[in-house]
Short mmCIF file of N, CA and C in Angstrom, two decimals:
data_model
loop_
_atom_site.label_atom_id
_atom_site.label_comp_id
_atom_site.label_asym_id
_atom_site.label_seq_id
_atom_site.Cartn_x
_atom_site.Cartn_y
_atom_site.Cartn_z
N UNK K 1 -7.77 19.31 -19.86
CA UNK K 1 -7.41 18.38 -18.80
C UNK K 1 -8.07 18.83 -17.50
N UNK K 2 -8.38 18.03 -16.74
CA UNK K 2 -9.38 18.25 -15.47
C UNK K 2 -8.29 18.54 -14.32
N UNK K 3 -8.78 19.42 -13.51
CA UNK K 3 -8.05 19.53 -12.26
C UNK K 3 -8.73 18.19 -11.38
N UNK K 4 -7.61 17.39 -10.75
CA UNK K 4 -8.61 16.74 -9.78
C UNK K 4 -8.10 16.78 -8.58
N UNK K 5 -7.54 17.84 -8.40
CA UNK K 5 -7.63 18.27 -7.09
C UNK K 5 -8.89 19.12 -6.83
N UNK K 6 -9.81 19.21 -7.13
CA UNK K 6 -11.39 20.07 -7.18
C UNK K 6 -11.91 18.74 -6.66
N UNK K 7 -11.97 17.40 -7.20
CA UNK K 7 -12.32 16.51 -6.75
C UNK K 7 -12.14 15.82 -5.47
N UNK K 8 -13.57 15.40 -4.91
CA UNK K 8 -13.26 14.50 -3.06
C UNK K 8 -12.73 13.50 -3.88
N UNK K 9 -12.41 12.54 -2.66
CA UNK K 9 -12.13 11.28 -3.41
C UNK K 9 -13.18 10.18 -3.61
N UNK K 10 -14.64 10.41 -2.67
CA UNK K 10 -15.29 9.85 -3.54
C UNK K 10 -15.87 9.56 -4.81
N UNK K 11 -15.83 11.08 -5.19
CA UNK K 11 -15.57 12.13 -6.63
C UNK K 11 -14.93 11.03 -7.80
N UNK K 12 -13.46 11.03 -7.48
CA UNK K 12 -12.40 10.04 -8.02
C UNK K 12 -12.72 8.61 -7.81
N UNK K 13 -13.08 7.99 -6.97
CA UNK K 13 -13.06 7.00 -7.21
C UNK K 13 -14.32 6.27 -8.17
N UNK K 14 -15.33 6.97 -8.20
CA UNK K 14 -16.72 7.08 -9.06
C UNK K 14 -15.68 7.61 -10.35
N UNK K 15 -15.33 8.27 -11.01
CA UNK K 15 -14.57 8.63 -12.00
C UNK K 15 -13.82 7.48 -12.58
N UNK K 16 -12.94 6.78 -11.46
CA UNK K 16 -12.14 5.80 -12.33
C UNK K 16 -12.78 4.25 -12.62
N UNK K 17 -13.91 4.76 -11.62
CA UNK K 17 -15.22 3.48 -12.07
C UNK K 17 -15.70 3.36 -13.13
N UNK K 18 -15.90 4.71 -13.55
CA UNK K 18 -16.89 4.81 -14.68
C UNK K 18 -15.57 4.76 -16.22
N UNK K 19 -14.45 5.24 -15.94
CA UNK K 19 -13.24 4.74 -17.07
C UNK K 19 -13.45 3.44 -16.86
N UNK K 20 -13.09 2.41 -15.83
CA UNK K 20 -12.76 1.16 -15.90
C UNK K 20 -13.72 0.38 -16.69
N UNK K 21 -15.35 0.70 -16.53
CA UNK K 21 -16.22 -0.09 -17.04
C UNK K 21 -16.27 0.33 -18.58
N UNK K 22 -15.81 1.88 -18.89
CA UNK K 22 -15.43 1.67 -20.61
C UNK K 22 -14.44 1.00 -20.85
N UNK K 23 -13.28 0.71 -20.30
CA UNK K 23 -12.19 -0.21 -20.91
C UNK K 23 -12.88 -1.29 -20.74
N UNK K 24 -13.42 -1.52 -19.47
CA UNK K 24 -13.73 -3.27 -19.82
C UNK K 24 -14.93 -3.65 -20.70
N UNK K 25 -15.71 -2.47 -21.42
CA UNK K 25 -16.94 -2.55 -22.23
C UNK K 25 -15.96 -2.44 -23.42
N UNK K 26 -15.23 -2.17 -24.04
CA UNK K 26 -13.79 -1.70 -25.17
C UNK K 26 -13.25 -3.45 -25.41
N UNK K 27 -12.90 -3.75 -24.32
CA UNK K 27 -11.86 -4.76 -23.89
C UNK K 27 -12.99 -5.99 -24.47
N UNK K 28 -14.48 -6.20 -24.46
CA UNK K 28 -15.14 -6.92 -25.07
C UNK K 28 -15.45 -7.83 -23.74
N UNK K 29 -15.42 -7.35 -22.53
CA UNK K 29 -15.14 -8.26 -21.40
C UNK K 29 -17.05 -7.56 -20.46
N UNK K 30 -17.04 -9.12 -19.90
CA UNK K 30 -18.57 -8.95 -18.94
C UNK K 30 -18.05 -8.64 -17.37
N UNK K 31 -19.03 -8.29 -16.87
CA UNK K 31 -17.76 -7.84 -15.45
C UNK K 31 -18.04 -9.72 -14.70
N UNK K 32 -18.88 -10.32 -15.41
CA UNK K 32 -18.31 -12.23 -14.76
C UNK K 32 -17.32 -12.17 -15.43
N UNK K 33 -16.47 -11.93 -16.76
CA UNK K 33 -15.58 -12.41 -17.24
C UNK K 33 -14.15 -11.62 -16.37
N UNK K 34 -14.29 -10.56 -16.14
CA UNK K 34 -13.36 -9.71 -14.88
C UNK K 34 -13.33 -10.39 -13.85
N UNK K 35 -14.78 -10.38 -13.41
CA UNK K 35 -14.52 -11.39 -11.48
C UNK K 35 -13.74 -12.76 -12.18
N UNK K 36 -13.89 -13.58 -12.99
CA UNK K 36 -13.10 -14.81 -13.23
C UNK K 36 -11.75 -14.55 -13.45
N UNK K 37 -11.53 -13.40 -13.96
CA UNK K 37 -9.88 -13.36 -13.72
C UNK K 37 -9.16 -12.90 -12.93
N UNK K 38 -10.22 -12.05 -12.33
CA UNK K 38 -9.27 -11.17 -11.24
C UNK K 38 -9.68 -12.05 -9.73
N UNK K 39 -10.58 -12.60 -9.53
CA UNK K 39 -11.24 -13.35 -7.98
C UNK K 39 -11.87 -12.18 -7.42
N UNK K 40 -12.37 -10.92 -8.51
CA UNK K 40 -12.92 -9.98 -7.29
C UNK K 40 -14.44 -10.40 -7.51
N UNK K 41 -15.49 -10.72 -6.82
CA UNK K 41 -16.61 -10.44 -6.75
C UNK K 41 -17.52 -9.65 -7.85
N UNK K 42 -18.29 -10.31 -8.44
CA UNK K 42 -19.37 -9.31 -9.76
C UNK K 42 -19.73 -8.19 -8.86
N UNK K 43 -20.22 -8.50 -7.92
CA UNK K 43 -20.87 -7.16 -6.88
C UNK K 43 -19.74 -6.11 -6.60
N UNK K 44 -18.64 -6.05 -6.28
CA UNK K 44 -18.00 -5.29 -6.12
C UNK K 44 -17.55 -4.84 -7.66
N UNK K 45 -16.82 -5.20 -8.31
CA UNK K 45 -17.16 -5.10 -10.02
C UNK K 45 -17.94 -3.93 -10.10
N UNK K 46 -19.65 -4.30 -9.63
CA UNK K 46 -20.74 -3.74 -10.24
C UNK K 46 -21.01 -2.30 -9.27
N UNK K 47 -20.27 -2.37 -7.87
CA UNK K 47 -20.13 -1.14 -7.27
C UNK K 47 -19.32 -0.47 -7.74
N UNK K 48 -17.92 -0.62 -7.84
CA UNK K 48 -16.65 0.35 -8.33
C UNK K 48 -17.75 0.74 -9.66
N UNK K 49 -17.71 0.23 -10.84
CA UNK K 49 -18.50 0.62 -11.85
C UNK K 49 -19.50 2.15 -11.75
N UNK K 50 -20.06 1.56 -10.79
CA UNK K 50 -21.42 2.64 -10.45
C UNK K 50 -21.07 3.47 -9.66
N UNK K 51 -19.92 3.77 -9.06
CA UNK K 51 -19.60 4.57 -8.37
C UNK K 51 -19.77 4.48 -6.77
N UNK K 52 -20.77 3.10 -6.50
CA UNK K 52 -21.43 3.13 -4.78
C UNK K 52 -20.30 2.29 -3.83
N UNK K 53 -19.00 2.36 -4.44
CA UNK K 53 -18.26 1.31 -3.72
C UNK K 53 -17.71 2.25 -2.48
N UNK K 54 -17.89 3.14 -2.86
CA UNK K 54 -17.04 3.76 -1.34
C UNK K 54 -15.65 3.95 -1.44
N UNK K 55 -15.05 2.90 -1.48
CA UNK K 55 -13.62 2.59 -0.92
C UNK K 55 -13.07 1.73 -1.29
N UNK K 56 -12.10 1.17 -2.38
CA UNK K 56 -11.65 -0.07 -2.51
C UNK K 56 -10.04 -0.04 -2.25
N UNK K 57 -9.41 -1.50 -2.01
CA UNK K 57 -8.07 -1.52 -1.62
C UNK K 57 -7.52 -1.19 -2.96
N UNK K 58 -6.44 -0.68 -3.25
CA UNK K 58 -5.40 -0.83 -4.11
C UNK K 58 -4.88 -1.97 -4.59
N UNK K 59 -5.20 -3.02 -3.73
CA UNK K 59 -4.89 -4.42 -4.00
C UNK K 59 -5.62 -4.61 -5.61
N UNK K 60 -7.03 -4.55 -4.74
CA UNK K 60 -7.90 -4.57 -5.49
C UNK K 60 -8.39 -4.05 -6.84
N UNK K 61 -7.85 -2.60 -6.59
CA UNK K 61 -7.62 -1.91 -8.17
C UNK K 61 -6.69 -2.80 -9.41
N UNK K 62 -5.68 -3.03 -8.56
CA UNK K 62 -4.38 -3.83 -9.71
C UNK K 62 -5.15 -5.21 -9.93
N UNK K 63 -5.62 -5.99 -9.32
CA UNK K 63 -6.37 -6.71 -10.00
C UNK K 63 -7.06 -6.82 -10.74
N UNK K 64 -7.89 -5.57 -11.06
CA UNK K 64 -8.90 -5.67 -12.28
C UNK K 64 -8.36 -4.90 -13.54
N UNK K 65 -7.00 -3.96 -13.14
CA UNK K 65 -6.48 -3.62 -14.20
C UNK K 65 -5.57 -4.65 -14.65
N UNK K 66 -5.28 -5.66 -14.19
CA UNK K 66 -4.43 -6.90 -14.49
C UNK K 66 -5.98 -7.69 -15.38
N UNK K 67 -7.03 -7.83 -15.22
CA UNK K 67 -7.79 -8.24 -15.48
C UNK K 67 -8.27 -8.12 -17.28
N UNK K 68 -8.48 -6.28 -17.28
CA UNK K 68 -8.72 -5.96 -18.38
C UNK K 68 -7.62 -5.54 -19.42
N UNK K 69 -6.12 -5.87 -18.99
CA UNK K 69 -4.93 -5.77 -19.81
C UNK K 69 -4.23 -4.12 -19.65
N UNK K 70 -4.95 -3.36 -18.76
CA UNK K 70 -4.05 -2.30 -18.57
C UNK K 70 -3.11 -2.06 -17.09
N UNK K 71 -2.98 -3.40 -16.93
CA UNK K 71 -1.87 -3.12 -15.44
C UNK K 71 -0.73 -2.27 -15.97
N UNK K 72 0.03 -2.32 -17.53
CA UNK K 72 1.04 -1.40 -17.80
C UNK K 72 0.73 -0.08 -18.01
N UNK K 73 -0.80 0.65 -17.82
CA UNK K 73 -0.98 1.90 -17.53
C UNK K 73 -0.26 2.37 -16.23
N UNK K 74 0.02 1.74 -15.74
CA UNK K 74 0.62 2.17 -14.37
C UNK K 74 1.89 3.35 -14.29
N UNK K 75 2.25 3.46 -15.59
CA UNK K 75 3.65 4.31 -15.95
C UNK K 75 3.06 5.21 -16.27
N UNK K 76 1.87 5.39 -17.21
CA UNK K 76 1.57 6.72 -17.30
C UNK K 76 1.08 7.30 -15.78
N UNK K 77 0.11 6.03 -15.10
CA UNK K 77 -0.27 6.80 -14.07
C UNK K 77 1.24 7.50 -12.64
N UNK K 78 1.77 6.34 -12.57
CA UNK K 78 3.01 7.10 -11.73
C UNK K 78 4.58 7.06 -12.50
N UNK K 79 4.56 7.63 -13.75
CA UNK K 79 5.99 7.33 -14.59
C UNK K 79 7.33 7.52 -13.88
N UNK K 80 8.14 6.65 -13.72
CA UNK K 80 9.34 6.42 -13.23
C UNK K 80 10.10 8.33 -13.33
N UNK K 81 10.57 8.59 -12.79
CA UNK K 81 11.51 9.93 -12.22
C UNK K 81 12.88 9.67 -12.91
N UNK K 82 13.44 10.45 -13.06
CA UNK K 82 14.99 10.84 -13.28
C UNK K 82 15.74 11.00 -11.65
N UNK K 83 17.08 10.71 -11.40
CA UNK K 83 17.47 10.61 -10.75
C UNK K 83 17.65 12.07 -9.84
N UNK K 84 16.88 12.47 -8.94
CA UNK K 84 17.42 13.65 -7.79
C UNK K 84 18.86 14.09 -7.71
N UNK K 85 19.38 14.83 -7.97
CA UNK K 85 20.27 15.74 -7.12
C UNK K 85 20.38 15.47 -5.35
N UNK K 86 19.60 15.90 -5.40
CA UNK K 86 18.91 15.53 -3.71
C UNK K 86 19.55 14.47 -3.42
N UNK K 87 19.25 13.45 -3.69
CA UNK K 87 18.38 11.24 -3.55
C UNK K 87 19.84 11.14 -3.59
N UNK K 88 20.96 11.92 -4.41
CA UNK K 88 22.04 10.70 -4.79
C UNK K 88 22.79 11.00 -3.33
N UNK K 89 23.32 9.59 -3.17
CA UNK K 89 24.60 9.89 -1.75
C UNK K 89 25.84 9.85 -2.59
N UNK K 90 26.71 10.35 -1.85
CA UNK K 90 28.22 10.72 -1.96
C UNK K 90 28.87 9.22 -1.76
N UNK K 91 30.07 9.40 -2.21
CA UNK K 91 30.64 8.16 -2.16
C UNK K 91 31.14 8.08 -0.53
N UNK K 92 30.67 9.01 0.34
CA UNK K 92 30.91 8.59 1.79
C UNK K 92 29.55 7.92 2.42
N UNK K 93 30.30 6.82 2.77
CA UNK K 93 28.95 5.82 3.48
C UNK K 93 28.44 6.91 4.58
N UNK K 94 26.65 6.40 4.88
CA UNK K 94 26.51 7.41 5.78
C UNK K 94 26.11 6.16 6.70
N UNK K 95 26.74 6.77 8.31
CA UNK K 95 26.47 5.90 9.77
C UNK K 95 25.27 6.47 10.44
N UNK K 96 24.67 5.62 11.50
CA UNK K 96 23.94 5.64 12.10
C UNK K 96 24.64 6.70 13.01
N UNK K 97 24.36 7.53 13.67
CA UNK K 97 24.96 8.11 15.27
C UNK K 97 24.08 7.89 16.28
N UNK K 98 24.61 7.30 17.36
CA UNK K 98 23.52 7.00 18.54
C UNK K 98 24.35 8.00 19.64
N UNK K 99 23.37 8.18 20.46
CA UNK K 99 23.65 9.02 21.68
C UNK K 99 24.16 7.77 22.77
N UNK K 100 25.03 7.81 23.60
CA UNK K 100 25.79 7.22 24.47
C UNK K 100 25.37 7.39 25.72
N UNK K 101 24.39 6.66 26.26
CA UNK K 101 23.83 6.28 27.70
C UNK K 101 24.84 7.13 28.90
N UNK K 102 24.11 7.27 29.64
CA UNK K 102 25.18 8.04 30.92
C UNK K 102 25.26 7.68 32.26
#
């Protein structure tokens, strides 16, 4: 398994370019058949792919994984937590406290 904290994030984002275009080469899909489902642009498609995109929104990511049928990777990528110790509150409501003008 790769550390990718060694990785910039331009590093990573060229990385998950180059996964996405094997799922969508797997998936039997052209990156026109991606831009038609997702509304993203072949050119941008063909940057994330190649790694020269720079920067894309997150918007934008879930769209093309909605595109090529792995939007439910999303659990492996951030899998739901068990409930904190911490997180839980007590059955006493908690109030705001404001400081009182003078």
């Amino acid at each position: 398994m790769a550390d990718y904290y060694e990785y910039s994030i331009p590093e990573l984002i060229k990385l998950l370019g180059a996964r996405f275009k094997d799922y969508r080469l797997r998936s039997k899909m052209t990156q026109k058949d991606v831009s038609e489902q997702s509304g993203i642009t072949i050119t941008t498609i063909h940057k994330f792919e190649n790694g020269t995109s720079g920067n894309m929104s997150l918007g934008t990511f879930l769209l093309l994984m909605k595109a090529i049928g792995q939007i439910n990777a999303l659990d492996e990528l951030m899998p739901e937590l068990p409930d904190s110790a911490y997180l839980i509150k007590s059955e006493k409501k908690v109030q705001r406290i404001r400081h009182k003008k003078s």
